[in-house]
JSON list of C-alpha atoms in Angstrom, two decimals:
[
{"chain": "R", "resi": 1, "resn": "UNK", "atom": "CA", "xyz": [6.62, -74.30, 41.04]},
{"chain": "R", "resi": 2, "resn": "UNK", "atom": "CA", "xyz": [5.31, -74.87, 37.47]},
{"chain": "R", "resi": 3, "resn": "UNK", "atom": "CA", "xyz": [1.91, -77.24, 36.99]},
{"chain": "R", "resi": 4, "resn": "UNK", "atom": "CA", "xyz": [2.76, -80.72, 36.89]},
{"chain": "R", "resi": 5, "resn": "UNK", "atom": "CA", "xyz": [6.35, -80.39, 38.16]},
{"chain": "R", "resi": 6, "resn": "UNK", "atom": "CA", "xyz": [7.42, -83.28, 40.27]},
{"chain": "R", "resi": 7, "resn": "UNK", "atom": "CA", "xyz": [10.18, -81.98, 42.46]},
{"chain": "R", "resi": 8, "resn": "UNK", "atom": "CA", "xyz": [12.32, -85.44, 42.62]},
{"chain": "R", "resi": 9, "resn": "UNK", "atom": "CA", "xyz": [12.67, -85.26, 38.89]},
{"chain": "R", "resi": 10, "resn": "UNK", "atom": "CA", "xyz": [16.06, -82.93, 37.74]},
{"chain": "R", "resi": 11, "resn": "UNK", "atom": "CA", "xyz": [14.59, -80.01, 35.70]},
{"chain": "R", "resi": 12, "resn": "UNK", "atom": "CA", "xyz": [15.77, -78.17, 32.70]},
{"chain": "R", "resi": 13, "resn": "UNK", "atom": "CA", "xyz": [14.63, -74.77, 31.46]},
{"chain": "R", "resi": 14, "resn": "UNK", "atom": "CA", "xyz": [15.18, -74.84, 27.48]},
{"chain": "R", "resi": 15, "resn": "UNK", "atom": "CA", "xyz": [15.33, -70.98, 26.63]},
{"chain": "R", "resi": 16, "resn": "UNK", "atom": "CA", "xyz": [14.21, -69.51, 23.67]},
{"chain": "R", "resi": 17, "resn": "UNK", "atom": "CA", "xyz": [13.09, -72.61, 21.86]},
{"chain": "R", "resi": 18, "resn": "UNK", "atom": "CA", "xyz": [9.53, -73.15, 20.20]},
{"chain": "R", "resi": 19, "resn": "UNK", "atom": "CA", "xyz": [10.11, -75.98, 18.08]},
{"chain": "R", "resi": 20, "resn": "UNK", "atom": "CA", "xyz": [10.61, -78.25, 21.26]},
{"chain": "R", "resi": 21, "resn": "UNK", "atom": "CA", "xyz": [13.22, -80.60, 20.11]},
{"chain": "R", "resi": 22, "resn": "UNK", "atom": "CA", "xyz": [15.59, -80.35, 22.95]},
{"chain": "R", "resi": 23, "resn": "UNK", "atom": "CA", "xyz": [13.00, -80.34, 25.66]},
{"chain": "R", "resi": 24, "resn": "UNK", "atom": "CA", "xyz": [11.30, -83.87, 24.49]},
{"chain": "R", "resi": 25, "resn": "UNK", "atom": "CA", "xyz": [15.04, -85.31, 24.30]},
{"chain": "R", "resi": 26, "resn": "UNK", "atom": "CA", "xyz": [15.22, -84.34, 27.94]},
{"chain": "R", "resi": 27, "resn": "UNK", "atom": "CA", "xyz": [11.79, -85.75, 28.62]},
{"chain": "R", "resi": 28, "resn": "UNK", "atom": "CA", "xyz": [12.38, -88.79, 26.84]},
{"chain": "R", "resi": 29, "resn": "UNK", "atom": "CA", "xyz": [15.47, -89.10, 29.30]},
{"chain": "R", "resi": 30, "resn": "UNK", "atom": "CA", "xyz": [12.92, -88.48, 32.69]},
{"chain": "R", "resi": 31, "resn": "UNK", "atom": "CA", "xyz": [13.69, -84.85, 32.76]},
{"chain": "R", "resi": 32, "resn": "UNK", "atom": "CA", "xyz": [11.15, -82.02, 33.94]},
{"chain": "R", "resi": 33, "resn": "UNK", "atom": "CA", "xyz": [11.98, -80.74, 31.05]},
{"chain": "R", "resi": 34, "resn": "UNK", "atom": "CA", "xyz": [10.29, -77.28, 29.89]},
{"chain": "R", "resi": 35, "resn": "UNK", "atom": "CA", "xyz": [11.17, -74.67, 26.84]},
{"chain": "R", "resi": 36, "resn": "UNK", "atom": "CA", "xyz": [10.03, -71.12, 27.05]},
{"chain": "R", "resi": 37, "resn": "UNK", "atom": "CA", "xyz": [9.94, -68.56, 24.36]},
{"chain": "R", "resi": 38, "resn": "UNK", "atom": "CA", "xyz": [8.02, -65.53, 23.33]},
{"chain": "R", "resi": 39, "resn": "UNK", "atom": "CA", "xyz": [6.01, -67.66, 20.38]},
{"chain": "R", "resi": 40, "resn": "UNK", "atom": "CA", "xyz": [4.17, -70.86, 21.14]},
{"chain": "R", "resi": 41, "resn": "UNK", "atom": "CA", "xyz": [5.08, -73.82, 20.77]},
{"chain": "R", "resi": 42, "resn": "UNK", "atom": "CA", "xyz": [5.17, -75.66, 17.40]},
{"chain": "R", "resi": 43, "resn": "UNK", "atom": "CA", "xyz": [4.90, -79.09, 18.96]},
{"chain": "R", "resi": 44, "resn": "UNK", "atom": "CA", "xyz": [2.78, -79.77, 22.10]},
{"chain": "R", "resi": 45, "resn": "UNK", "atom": "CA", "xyz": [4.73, -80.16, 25.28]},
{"chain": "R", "resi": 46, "resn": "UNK", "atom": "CA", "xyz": [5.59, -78.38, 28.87]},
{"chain": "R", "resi": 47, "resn": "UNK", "atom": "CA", "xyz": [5.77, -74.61, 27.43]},
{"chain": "R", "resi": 48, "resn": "UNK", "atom": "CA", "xyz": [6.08, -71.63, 29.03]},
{"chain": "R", "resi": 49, "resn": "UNK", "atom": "CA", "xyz": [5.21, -68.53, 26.37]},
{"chain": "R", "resi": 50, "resn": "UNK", "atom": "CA", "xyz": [7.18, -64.94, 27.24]},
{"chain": "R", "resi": 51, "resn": "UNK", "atom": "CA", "xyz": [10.40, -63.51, 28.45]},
{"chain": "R", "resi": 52, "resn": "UNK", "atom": "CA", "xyz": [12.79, -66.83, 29.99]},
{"chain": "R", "resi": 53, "resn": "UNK", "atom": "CA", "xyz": [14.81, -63.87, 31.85]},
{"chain": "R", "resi": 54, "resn": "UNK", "atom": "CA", "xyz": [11.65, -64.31, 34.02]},
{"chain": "R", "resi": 55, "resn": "UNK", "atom": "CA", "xyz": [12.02, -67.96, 34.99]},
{"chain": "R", "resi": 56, "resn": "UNK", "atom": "CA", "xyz": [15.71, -67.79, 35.67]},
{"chain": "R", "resi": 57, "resn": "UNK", "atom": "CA", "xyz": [15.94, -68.10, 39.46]},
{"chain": "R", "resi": 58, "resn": "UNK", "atom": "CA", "xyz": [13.15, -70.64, 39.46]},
{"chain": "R", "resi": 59, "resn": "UNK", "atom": "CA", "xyz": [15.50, -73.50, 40.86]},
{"chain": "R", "resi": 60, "resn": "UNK", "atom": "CA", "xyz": [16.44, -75.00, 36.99]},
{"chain": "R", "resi": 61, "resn": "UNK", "atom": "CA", "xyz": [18.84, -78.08, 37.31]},
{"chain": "R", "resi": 62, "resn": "UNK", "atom": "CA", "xyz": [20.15, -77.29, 34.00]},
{"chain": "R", "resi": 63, "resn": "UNK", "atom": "CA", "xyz": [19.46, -74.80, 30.95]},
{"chain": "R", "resi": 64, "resn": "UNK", "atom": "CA", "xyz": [20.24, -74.83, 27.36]},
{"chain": "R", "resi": 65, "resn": "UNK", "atom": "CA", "xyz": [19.76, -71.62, 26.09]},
{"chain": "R", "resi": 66, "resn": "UNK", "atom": "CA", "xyz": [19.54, -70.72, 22.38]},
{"chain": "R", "resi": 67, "resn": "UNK", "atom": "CA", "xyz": [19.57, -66.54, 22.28]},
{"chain": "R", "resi": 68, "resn": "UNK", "atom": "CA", "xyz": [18.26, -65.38, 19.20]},
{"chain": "R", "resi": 69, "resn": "UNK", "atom": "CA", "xyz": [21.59, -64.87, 16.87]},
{"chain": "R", "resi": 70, "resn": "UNK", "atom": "CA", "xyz": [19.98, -61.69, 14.34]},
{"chain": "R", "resi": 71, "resn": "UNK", "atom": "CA", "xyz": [21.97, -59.35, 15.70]},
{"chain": "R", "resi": 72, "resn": "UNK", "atom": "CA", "xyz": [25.16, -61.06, 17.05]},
{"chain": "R", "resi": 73, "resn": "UNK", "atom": "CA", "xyz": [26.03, -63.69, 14.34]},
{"chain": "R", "resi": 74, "resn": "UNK", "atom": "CA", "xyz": [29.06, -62.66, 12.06]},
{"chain": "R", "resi": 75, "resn": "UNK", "atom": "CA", "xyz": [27.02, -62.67, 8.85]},
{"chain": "R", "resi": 76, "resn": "UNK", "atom": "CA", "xyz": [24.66, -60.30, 10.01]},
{"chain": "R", "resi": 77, "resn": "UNK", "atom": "CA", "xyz": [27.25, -58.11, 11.76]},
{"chain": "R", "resi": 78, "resn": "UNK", "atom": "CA", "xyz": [28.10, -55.52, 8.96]},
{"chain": "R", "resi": 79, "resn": "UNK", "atom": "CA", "xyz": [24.66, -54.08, 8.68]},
{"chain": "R", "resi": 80, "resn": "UNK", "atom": "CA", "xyz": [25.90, -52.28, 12.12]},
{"chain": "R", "resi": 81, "resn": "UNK", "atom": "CA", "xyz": [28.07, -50.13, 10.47]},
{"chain": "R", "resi": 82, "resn": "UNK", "atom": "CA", "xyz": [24.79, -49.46, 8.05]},
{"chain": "R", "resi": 83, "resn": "UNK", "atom": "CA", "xyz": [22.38, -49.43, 10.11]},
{"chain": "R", "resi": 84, "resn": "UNK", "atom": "CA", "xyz": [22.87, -47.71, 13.13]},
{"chain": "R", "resi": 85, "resn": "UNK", "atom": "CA", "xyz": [19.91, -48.86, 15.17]},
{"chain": "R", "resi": 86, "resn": "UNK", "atom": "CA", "xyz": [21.62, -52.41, 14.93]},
{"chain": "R", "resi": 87, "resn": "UNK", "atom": "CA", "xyz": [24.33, -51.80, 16.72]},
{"chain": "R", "resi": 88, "resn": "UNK", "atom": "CA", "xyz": [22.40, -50.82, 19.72]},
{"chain": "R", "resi": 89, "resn": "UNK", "atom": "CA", "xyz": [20.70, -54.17, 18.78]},
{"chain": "R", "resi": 90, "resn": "UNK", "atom": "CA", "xyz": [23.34, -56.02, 18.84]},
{"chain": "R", "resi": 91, "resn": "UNK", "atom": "CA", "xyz": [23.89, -54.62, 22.82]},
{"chain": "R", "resi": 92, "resn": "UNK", "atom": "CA", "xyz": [21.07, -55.03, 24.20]},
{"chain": "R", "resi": 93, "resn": "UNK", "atom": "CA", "xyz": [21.33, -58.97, 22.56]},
{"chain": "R", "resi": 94, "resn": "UNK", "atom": "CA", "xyz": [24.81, -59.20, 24.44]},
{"chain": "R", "resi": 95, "resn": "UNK", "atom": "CA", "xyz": [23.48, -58.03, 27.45]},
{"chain": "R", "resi": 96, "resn": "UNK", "atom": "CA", "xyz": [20.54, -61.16, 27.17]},
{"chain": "R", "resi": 97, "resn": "UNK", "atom": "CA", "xyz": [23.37, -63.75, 26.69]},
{"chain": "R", "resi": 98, "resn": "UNK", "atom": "CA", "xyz": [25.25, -62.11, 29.46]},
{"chain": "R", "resi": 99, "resn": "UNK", "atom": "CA", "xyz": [22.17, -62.41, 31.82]},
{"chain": "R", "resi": 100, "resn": "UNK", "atom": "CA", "xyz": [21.51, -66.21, 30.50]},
{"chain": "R", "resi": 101, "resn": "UNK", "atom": "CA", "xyz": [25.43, -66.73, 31.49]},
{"chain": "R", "resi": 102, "resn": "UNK", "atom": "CA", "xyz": [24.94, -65.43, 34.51]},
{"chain": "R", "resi": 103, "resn": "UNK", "atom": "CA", "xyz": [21.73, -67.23, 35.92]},
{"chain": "R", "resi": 104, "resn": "UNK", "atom": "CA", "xyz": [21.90, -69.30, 38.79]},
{"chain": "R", "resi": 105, "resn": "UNK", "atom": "CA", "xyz": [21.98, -72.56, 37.64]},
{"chain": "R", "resi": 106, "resn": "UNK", "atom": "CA", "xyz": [24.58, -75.07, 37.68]},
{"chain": "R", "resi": 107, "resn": "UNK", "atom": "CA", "xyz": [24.64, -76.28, 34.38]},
{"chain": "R", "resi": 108, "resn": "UNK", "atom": "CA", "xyz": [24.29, -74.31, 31.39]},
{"chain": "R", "resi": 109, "resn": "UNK", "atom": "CA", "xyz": [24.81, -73.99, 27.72]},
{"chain": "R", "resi": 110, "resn": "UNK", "atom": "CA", "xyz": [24.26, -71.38, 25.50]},
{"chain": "R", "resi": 111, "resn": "UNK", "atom": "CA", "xyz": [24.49, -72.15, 21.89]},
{"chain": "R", "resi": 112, "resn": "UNK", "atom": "CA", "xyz": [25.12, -69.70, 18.89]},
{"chain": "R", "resi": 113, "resn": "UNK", "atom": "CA", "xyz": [26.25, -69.03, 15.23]},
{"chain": "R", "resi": 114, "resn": "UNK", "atom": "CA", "xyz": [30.18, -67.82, 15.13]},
{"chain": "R", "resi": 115, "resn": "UNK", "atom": "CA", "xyz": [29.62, -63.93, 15.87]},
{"chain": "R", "resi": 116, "resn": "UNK", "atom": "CA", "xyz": [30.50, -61.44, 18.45]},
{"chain": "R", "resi": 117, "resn": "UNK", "atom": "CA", "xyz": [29.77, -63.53, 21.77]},
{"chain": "R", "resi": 118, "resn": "UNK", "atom": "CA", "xyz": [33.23, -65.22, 21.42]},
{"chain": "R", "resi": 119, "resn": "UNK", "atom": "CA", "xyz": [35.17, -61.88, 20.81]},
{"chain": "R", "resi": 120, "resn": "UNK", "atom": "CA", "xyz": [32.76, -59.60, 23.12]},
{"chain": "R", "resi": 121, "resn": "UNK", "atom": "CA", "xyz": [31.88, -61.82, 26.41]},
{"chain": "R", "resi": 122, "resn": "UNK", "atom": "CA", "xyz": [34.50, -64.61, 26.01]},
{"chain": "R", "resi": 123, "resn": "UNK", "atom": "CA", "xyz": [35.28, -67.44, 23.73]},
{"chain": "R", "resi": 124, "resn": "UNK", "atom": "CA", "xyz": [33.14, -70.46, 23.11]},
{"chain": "R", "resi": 125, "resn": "UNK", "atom": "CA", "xyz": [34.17, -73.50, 25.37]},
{"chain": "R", "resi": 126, "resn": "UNK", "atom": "CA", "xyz": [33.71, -75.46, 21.85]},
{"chain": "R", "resi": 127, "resn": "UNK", "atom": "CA", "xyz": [32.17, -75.15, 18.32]},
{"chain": "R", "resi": 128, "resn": "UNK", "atom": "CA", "xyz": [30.64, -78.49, 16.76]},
{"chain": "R", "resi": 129, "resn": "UNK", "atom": "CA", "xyz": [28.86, -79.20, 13.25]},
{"chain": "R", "resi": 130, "resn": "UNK", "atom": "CA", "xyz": [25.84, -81.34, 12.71]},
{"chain": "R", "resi": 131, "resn": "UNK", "atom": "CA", "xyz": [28.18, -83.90, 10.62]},
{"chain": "R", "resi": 132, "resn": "UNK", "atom": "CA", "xyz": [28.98, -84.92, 13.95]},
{"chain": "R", "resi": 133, "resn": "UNK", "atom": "CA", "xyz": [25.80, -85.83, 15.23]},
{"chain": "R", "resi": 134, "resn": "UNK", "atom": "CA", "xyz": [24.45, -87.93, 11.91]},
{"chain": "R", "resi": 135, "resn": "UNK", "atom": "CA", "xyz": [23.52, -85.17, 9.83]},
{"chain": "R", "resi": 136, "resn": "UNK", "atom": "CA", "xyz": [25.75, -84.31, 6.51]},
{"chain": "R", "resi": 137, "resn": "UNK", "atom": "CA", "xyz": [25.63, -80.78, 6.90]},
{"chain": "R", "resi": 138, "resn": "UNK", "atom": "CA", "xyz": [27.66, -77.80, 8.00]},
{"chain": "R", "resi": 139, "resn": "UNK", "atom": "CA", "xyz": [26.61, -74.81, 10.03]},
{"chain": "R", "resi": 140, "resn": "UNK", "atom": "CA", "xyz": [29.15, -74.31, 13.06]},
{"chain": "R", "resi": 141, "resn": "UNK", "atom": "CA", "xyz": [27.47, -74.22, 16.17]},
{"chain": "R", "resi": 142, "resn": "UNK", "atom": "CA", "xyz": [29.42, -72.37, 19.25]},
{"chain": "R", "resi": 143, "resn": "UNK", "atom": "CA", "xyz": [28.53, -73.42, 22.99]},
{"chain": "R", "resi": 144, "resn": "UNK", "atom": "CA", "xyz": [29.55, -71.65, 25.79]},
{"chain": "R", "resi": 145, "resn": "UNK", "atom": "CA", "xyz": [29.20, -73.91, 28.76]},
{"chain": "R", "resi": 146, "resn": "UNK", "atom": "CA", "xyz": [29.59, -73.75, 32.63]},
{"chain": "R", "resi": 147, "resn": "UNK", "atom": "CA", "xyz": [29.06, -76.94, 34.79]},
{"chain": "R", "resi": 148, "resn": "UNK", "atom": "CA", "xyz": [28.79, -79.26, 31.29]},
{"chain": "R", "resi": 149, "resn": "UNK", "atom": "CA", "xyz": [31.83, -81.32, 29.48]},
{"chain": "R", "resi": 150, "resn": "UNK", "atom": "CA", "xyz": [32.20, -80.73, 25.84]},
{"chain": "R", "resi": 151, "resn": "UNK", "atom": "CA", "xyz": [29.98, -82.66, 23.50]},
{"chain": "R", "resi": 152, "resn": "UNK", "atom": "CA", "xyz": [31.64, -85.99, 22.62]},
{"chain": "R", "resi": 153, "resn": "UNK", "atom": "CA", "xyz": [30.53, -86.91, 18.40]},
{"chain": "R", "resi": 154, "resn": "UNK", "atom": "CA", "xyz": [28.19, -89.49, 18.44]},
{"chain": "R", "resi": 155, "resn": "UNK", "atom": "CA", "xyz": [27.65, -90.05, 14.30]},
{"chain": "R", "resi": 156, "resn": "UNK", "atom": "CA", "xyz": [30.36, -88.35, 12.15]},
{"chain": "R", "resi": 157, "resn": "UNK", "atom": "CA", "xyz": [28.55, -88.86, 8.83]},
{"chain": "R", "resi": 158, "resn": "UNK", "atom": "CA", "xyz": [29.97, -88.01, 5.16]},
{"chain": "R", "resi": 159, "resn": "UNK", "atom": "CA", "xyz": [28.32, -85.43, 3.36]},
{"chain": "R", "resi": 160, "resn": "UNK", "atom": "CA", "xyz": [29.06, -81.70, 3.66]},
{"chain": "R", "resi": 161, "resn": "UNK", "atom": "CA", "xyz": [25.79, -79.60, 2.68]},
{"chain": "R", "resi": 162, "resn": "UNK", "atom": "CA", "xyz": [25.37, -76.28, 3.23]},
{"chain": "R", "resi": 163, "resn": "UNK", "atom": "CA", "xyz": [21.53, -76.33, 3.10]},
{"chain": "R", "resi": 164, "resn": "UNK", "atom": "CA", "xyz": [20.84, -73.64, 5.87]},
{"chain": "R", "resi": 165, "resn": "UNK", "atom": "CA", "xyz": [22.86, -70.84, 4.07]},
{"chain": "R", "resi": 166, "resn": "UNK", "atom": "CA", "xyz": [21.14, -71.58, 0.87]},
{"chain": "R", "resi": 167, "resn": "UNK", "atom": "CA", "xyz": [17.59, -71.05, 1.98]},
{"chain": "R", "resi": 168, "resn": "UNK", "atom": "CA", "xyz": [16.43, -68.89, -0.19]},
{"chain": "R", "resi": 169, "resn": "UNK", "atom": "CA", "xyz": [14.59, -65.75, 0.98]},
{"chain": "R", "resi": 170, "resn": "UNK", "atom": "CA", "xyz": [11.09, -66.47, 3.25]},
{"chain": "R", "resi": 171, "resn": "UNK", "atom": "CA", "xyz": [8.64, -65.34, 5.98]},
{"chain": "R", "resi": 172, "resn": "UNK", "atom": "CA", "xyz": [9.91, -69.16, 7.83]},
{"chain": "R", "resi": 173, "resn": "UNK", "atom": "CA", "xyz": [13.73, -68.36, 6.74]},
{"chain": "R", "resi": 174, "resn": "UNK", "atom": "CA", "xyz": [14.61, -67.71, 10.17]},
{"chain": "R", "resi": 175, "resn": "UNK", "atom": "CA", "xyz": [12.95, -70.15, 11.86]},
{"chain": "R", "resi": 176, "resn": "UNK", "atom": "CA", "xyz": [14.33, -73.21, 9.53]},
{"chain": "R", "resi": 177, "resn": "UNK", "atom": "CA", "xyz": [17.92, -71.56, 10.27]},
{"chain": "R", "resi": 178, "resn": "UNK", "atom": "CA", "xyz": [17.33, -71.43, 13.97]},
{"chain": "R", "resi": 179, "resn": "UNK", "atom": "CA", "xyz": [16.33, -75.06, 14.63]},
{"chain": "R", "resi": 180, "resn": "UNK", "atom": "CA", "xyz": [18.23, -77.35, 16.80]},
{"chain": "R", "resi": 181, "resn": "UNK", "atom": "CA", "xyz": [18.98, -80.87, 14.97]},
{"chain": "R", "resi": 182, "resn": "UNK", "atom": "CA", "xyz": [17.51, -83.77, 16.10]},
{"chain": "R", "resi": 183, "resn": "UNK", "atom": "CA", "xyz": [21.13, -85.75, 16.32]},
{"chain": "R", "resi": 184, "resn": "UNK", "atom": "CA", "xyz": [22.09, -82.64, 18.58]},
{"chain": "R", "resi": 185, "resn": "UNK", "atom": "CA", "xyz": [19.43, -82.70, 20.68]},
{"chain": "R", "resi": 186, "resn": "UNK", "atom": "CA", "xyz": [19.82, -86.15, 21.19]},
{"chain": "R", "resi": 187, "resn": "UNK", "atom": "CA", "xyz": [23.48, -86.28, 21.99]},
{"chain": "R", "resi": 188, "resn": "UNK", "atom": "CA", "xyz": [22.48, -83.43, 24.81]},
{"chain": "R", "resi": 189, "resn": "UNK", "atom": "CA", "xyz": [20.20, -85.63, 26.27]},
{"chain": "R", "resi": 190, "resn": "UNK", "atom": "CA", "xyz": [22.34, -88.30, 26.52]},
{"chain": "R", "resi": 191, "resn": "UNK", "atom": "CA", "xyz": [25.34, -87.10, 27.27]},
{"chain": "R", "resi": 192, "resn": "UNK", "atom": "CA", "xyz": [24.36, -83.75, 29.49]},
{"chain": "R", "resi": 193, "resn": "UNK", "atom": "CA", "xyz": [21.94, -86.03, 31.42]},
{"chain": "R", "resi": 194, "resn": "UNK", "atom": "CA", "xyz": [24.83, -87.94, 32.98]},
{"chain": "R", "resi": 195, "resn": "UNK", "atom": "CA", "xyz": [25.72, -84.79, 34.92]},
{"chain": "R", "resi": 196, "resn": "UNK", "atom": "CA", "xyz": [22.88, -84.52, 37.36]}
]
């Protein structure tokens, strides 16, 4: 049992996020809610720092897990043909996702770019785009879930941006790409807490 955890509440595990987003949209719903990644956390919060293959069995209500996509998103995927080291990267990321599939919770999403999840472990249950959740932007999102109904659009806004694949080159590229947004989160929360 984690410090501070207060069995009676439902608890989520919110792997491999540091910037904390979906985790305080859980706590603001009266979730134990707790993210865990290998960095720290960029905003204070219930964080657990290292590996979240670690925590799995540790009676979770729910997860949300967002599996770093370097080496399994489609834009990245030609460098295995290049680079032959990726392509044993791009395994051993499969095998995480399958192990964050397989946990033994009873609700659980896993969220990622298009890539080789869909056509290597199974499809994606449903792909959605931040347009639909108040933000005029594109950058499809694919969740796999088990135990959760499809995210319903809460704020399908004008506006079709492609900021994220813009970025231009940077030591934070990756982690501006990577974070969840805030209209997502939110519709999680709201929607996913309903399930407990």
């Amino acid at each position: 049992m984690w410090p501070n955890t207060q069995r009676h509440m439902p608890r989520i595990l919110v792997a491999c996020e540091f910037s904390g987003t979906v985790r305080d949209a859980f706590k603001a719903r009266g979730w134990d809610a707790w993210s865990c990644d290998l960095l720290h956390t960029e905003t204070p919060g219930q964080h657990i720092q290292g590996d979240a293959l670690t925590i799995l069995a540790d009676g979770w209500d729910m997860m949300i897990a967002h599996p770093p996509c370097t080496y399994l998103c489609a834009s990245g995927l030609h460098w295995n043909k290049r680079r032959p080291t990726r392509a044993t990267q791009t395994e051993e990321a499969l095998g995480f996702v399958r192990r964050l599939l397989d946990a033994p919770i009873a609700r659980i999403a896993v969220e990622n770019p298009i890539g080789c999840i869909a056509t290597r472990i199974r499809p994606a249950d449903q792909i959605i785009q931040p347009w639909q959740f108040g933000h005029g932007e594109t950058k499809a999102t694919c969740l796999w879930l088990k135990g959760l109904p499809k995210l319903q659009p809460t704020n399908v806004v004008s506006g079709r941006e492609n900021r994220i694949w813009r970025m231009p080159p940077g030591k934070d590229r990756w982690k501006q790409r990577s974070l969840t947004y805030q209209g997502i989160a939110q519709a999680m929360a709201d929607q996913w807490t309903l399930t407990a």
